Amino acid sequence: QMWYLWDAPGQAEFEKINNNLIPDAHFFCIAYDVTNRTSFENVEHHLNRIRAFQKDRNSAGSTKIMLVANKIDIPDEQHKVTRAEGLKKAARLGLKFEQVSAKSGQNVGNFWQSLAIRRRQWLKISRRGAARCATSTPTVLKGKKKSDIKEKK
């Protein structure tokens, strides 16, 4: 099955463009720069935008969201956000947490593998739900109970 990936910048001037991508997405990775506290503080703004679109389409909770700390290749003394802070925020917001370095590739393979595993799990769950909906028979058909309807042979 094909994946469509969008790298949507978080700056305010791109919000209108990003708003067109949000409604049909099933997965989001909200990334922040560990050397930039403002990017970390903006995580909730982006999360609120995603959840607002979910609410509008009655899909709250069905979209999977990960919090991703980027630039972990930079020495710790230059970090403005600690790993513990990232983990704490992810837990508080109900998000999965990953750390990567897009520059060095550190943990990028693990990140994609984790995302693929979560995607597969989500697809299994959503297919089971869809199968249940497709196979369940309503208890009332045109004013009659299922038990009142004779099967044709």
XYZ file of N, CA and C in Angstrom:
459
model
N 0.839 -1.175 0.000
C 0.000 0.000 0.000
C 0.889 1.244 0.000
N 0.530 2.241 -0.742
C 1.345 3.430 -0.919
C 1.217 4.389 0.261
N 2.320 5.041 0.592
C 2.349 6.071 1.615
C 2.515 7.405 0.918
N 1.789 8.389 1.343
C 1.973 9.757 0.864
C 2.522 10.563 2.027
N 3.690 11.143 1.836
C 4.342 11.889 2.907
C 4.469 13.351 2.523
N 4.166 14.207 3.478
C 4.279 15.641 3.272
C 5.166 16.200 4.358
N 6.117 17.015 3.980
C 6.944 17.731 4.938
C 6.396 19.146 4.985
N 5.631 19.421 6.003
C 4.942 20.710 6.103
C 5.660 21.590 7.121
N 6.187 22.729 6.685
C 6.886 23.613 7.612
C 5.947 24.168 8.679
N 6.504 24.421 9.856
C 5.685 24.886 10.966
C 5.522 26.385 11.075
N 6.205 27.145 10.230
C 6.119 28.592 10.330
C 4.701 29.077 9.996
N 4.319 30.175 10.633
C 2.962 30.722 10.500
C 2.588 31.016 9.056
N 3.534 31.457 8.243
C 3.200 31.815 6.853
C 2.809 30.597 6.012
N 3.059 29.387 6.520
C 2.698 28.174 5.780
C 1.428 27.507 6.301
N 0.822 28.071 7.349
C -0.339 27.424 7.965
C -1.481 27.203 6.978
N -1.743 28.169 6.116
C -2.844 28.024 5.163
C -2.612 26.832 4.238
N -1.397 26.672 3.762
C -1.054 25.527 2.910
C -1.191 24.237 3.706
N -0.635 24.224 4.918
C -0.685 23.029 5.761
C -2.119 22.636 6.099
N -2.997 23.605 6.249
C -4.393 23.306 6.572
C -5.055 22.460 5.492
N -4.568 22.561 4.265
C -5.115 21.736 3.182
C -4.635 20.301 3.270
N -3.540 20.053 3.968
C -2.982 18.709 4.081
C -3.545 17.955 5.284
N -3.938 18.674 6.309
C -4.344 18.050 7.570
C -5.592 17.164 7.459
N -6.669 17.581 6.817
C -7.913 16.815 6.917
C -7.831 15.355 6.461
N -7.027 15.032 5.477
C -7.002 13.663 4.964
C -5.871 12.811 5.517
N -5.080 13.351 6.406
C -3.926 12.620 6.930
C -4.333 11.665 8.041
N -3.600 10.567 8.141
C -3.820 9.597 9.203
C -2.693 9.588 10.228
N -1.549 10.111 9.840
C -0.386 10.156 10.719
C 0.238 11.541 10.670
N 0.735 11.961 11.814
C 1.466 13.219 11.898
C 2.705 13.010 12.746
N 3.760 13.657 12.353
C 4.974 13.734 13.156
C 5.216 15.211 13.399
N 5.080 15.611 14.634
C 5.362 16.993 14.993
C 6.807 17.013 15.471
N 7.668 17.653 14.693
C 9.089 17.687 15.010
C 9.470 19.033 15.615
N 10.382 18.964 16.549
C 10.944 20.192 17.110
C 12.469 20.066 17.123
N 13.116 21.208 17.155
C 14.564 21.316 17.161
C 15.026 21.377 18.619
N 15.859 20.426 19.055
C 16.285 20.393 20.460
C 17.150 21.587 20.844
N 17.627 22.339 19.848
C 18.435 23.529 20.147
C 17.606 24.809 20.093
N 16.280 24.655 19.942
C 15.404 25.816 19.791
C 14.171 25.631 20.678
N 14.191 26.259 21.837
C 13.089 26.090 22.793
C 11.759 26.545 22.213
N 11.758 27.584 21.378
C 10.512 28.077 20.779
C 9.849 26.996 19.939
N 10.647 26.233 19.191
C 10.045 25.166 18.381
C 9.390 24.116 19.279
N 9.991 23.853 20.433
C 9.422 22.913 21.401
C 8.134 23.474 21.998
N 8.136 24.740 22.296
C 6.945 25.374 22.874
C 5.799 25.452 21.877
N 6.100 25.442 20.583
C 5.062 25.488 19.547
C 4.411 24.141 19.265
N 4.889 23.082 19.871
C 4.336 21.739 19.641
C 2.832 21.729 19.897
N 2.411 22.304 20.995
C 0.990 22.277 21.341
C 0.137 23.070 20.353
N 0.685 24.134 19.806
C -0.040 24.893 18.782
C -0.330 23.987 17.581
N 0.679 23.282 17.110
C 0.489 22.390 15.951
C -0.452 21.240 16.297
N -0.307 20.700 17.492
C -1.189 19.618 17.926
C -2.641 20.094 17.997
N -2.860 21.284 18.513
C -4.229 21.831 18.596
C -4.837 22.016 17.211
N -4.037 22.431 16.237
C -4.531 22.582 14.862
C -4.956 21.226 14.302
N -4.131 20.217 14.519
C -4.462 18.870 14.034
C -5.739 18.383 14.690
N -5.814 18.521 15.992
C -6.997 18.031 16.719
C -8.254 18.809 16.368
N -8.120 20.083 16.035
C -9.290 20.869 15.613
C -9.845 20.312 14.302
N -8.967 19.962 13.377
C -9.428 19.373 12.127
C -10.040 17.999 12.367
N -9.470 17.226 13.284
C -10.035 15.922 13.625
C -11.449 16.082 14.164
N -11.631 17.048 15.041
C -12.938 17.283 15.642
C -13.959 17.642 14.566
N -13.536 18.481 13.609
C -14.426 18.886 12.520
C -14.882 17.704 11.678
N -14.051 16.696 11.547
C -14.416 15.543 10.710
C -14.774 14.316 11.552
N -15.020 14.546 12.845
C -15.436 13.482 13.763
C -14.465 12.308 13.774
N -13.180 12.596 13.753
C -12.207 11.513 13.765
C -11.221 11.655 14.915
N -11.624 12.362 15.939
C -10.732 12.553 17.079
C -10.280 11.199 17.611
N -8.999 11.065 17.798
C -8.441 9.829 18.319
C -8.034 8.830 17.249
N -8.515 8.983 16.025
C -8.159 8.013 14.991
C -6.847 8.361 14.300
N -6.426 9.596 14.394
C -5.168 10.012 13.784
C -4.027 9.737 14.747
N -2.970 9.153 14.237
C -1.806 8.837 15.050
C -0.803 9.979 14.939
N -0.303 10.402 16.099
C 0.591 11.542 16.140
C 1.831 11.185 16.951
N 2.991 11.533 16.409
C 4.250 11.301 17.101
C 4.948 12.639 17.333
N 5.626 12.741 18.456
C 6.459 13.895 18.752
C 7.897 13.492 18.468
N 8.586 14.264 17.642
C 9.934 13.906 17.203
C 10.915 15.011 17.567
N 11.913 14.646 18.363
C 12.998 15.563 18.703
C 14.068 15.428 17.625
N 14.400 16.529 16.960
C 15.392 16.503 15.881
C 16.669 17.218 16.319
N 17.743 16.936 15.612
C 19.078 17.514 15.822
C 19.768 16.954 17.062
N 19.540 15.674 17.352
C 20.179 15.074 18.522
C 21.669 14.830 18.302
N 22.158 15.068 17.085
C 23.595 14.947 16.806
C 24.393 16.109 17.406
N 23.724 17.190 17.711
C 24.380 18.371 18.283
C 24.707 18.076 19.751
N 25.901 18.472 20.201
C 26.293 18.186 21.594
C 25.250 18.655 22.611
N 25.088 17.839 23.661
C 24.077 18.091 24.690
C 24.155 19.489 25.293
N 25.346 20.028 25.453
C 25.472 21.353 26.075
C 24.840 22.459 25.227
N 24.565 22.177 23.955
C 23.902 23.160 23.089
C 22.383 22.952 23.034
N 21.908 21.874 23.642
C 20.468 21.597 23.651
C 19.756 22.579 24.568
N 18.632 23.080 24.094
C 17.773 23.951 24.903
C 16.592 23.162 25.461
N 16.424 21.932 24.944
C 15.338 21.045 25.379
C 15.957 19.680 25.667
N 15.713 19.161 26.857
C 16.270 17.858 27.223
C 15.377 16.719 26.734
N 15.948 15.536 26.675
C 15.178 14.343 26.309
C 14.040 14.144 27.311
N 14.343 14.345 28.586
C 13.325 14.175 29.635
C 12.140 15.114 29.415
N 12.407 16.354 29.000
C 11.326 17.305 28.725
C 10.471 16.825 27.553
N 11.128 16.312 26.519
C 10.398 15.792 25.357
C 9.520 14.617 25.737
N 10.073 13.690 26.510
C 9.303 12.528 26.968
C 8.118 12.948 27.833
N 8.360 13.903 28.723
C 7.298 14.375 29.622
C 6.163 15.025 28.828
N 6.522 15.865 27.849
C 5.493 16.527 27.039
C 4.722 15.495 26.219
N 5.435 14.547 25.624
C 4.773 13.507 24.828
C 3.788 12.717 25.691
N 4.209 12.347 26.879
C 3.325 11.593 27.782
C 2.104 12.430 28.166
N 2.328 13.698 28.490
C 1.217 14.570 28.890
C 0.211 14.753 27.764
N 0.711 14.815 26.519
C -0.164 15.041 25.365
C -0.670 13.739 24.736
N -0.226 12.611 25.257
C -0.675 11.321 24.720
C -0.057 10.981 23.372
N 1.201 11.375 23.169
C 1.877 11.146 21.898
C 3.007 10.135 22.060
N 3.340 9.451 21.003
C 4.544 8.621 20.965
C 5.732 9.568 20.820
N 6.909 9.137 21.266
C 8.083 10.010 21.238
C 9.248 9.316 20.565
N 9.929 10.044 19.700
C 11.139 9.560 19.034
C 12.160 10.684 19.009
N 13.438 10.313 18.897
C 14.529 11.273 18.745
C 15.329 10.912 17.509
N 15.668 11.907 16.708
C 16.428 11.649 15.478
C 17.397 12.789 15.193
N 18.280 12.516 14.251
C 19.090 13.559 13.638
C 18.918 13.411 12.140
N 18.223 14.336 11.540
C 18.047 14.298 10.089
C 19.390 14.480 9.388
N 20.304 15.230 10.008
C 21.607 15.513 9.397
C 22.504 14.272 9.384
N 22.651 13.626 10.534
C 23.566 12.480 10.626
C 22.879 11.146 10.322
N 21.556 11.150 10.369
C 20.808 9.904 10.160
C 20.622 9.095 11.433
N 21.114 9.599 12.552
C 20.998 8.889 13.824
C 19.532 8.629 14.170
N 19.190 7.383 14.412
C 17.846 6.926 14.786
C 16.796 7.099 13.694
N 17.164 7.570 12.525
C 16.174 7.768 11.458
C 15.592 6.429 11.015
N 16.435 5.417 10.875
C 15.951 4.079 10.513
C 14.983 3.537 11.546
N 15.339 3.709 12.826
C 14.455 3.271 13.914
C 13.131 4.034 13.888
N 13.217 5.338 13.591
C 12.012 6.155 13.513
C 11.071 5.623 12.437
N 11.591 5.375 11.217
C 10.746 4.895 10.125
C 10.205 3.506 10.422
N 11.024 2.670 11.037
C 10.558 1.336 11.403
C 9.436 1.433 12.428
N 9.612 2.289 13.421
C 8.580 2.502 14.433
C 7.288 3.018 13.805
N 7.431 3.960 12.879
C 6.257 4.504 12.194
C 5.563 3.427 11.364
N 6.330 2.603 10.678
C 5.751 1.533 9.863
C 5.018 0.513 10.733
N 5.603 0.176 11.869
C 4.956 -0.776 12.782
C 3.650 -0.193 13.306
N 3.689 1.063 13.711
C 2.471 1.707 14.222
C 1.411 1.816 13.131
N 1.851 2.087 11.918
C 0.906 2.183 10.793
C 0.251 0.828 10.550
N 1.037 -0.231 10.552
C 0.496 -1.576 10.335
C -0.497 -1.939 11.441
N -0.160 -1.626 12.690
C -1.071 -1.896 13.805
C -2.370 -1.120 13.636
N -2.247 0.139 13.256
C -3.436 0.964 13.068
C -4.304 0.415 11.941
N -3.678 -0.012 10.837
C -4.445 -0.556 9.716
C -5.178 -1.829 10.111
N -4.522 -2.679 10.906
C -5.187 -3.902 11.373
C -6.410 -3.564 12.210
N -6.246 -2.608 13.107
C -7.357 -2.204 13.969
C -8.483 -1.598 13.145
N -8.144 -0.697 12.220
C -9.186 -0.040 11.430
C -9.864 -1.029 10.489
N -9.133 -2.007 9.966
C -9.752 -3.023 9.103
C -10.700 -3.902 9.887
N -10.306 -4.253 11.128
C -11.201 -5.057 11.961
C -12.497 -4.306 12.224
N -12.365 -3.011 12.513
C -13.555 -2.189 12.752
C -14.413 -2.093 11.512
N -13.782 -1.917 10.352
C -14.516 -1.826 9.088
C -15.172 -3.149 8.765
N -14.502 -4.249 9.040
C -15.083 -5.573 8.774
C -16.301 -5.811 9.655
N -16.197 -5.385 10.923
C -17.339 -5.529 11.821
C -18.524 -4.725 11.309
N -18.253 -3.524 10.843
C -19.337 -2.676 10.330
C -19.943 -3.286 9.068
N -19.113 -3.862 8.226
C -19.590 -4.414 6.958
C -20.374 -5.702 7.162
N -20.039 -6.459 8.211
C -20.706 -7.743 8.395
C -21.847 -7.691 9.400
N -21.933 -6.641 10.162
C -23.017 -6.584 11.133
C -24.328 -6.276 10.425
N -25.371 -6.961 10.856
C -26.690 -6.779 10.264
C -27.532 -5.954 11.208
N -28.193 -4.954 10.720
C -29.046 -4.173 11.619
C -30.161 -5.040 12.189
N -30.538 -4.737 13.427
C -31.578 -5.545 14.061
C -32.954 -5.206 13.514
N -33.092 -4.092 12.856
C -34.383 -3.720 12.286
C -34.208 -3.384 10.810
N -34.979 -4.041 9.970
C -34.974 -3.746 8.537
C -36.391 -3.386 8.137
N -36.590 -2.174 7.723
C -37.905 -1.701 7.298
C -38.986 -2.064 8.312
N -38.694 -1.814 9.575
C -39.698 -2.017 10.612
C -39.828 -3.448 11.096
N -39.027 -4.378 10.584
C -39.103 -5.774 11.026
C -37.813 -6.168 11.708
N -37.931 -7.030 12.693
C -36.746 -7.561 13.340
C -36.108 -8.581 12.416
N -34.841 -8.783 12.586
C -34.120 -9.758 11.775
C -34.757 -11.144 11.910
N -35.202 -11.495 13.107
C -35.798 -12.810 13.336
C -37.132 -12.972 12.603
N -37.792 -11.865 12.231
C -39.068 -11.925 11.521
C -38.901 -12.134 10.023
N -37.714 -11.976 9.522
C -37.482 -12.059 8.075
C -37.102 -13.498 7.728
N -37.824 -14.090 6.796
C -37.530 -15.450 6.373
C -36.471 -15.414 5.290
N -35.506 -16.310 5.431
C -34.460 -16.372 4.415
C -34.969 -17.058 3.185
N -34.568 -16.566 2.006
C -34.931 -17.187 0.744
C -33.987 -18.355 0.495
N -34.540 -19.458 0.043
C -33.698 -20.641 -0.242
C -33.561 -20.858 -1.703
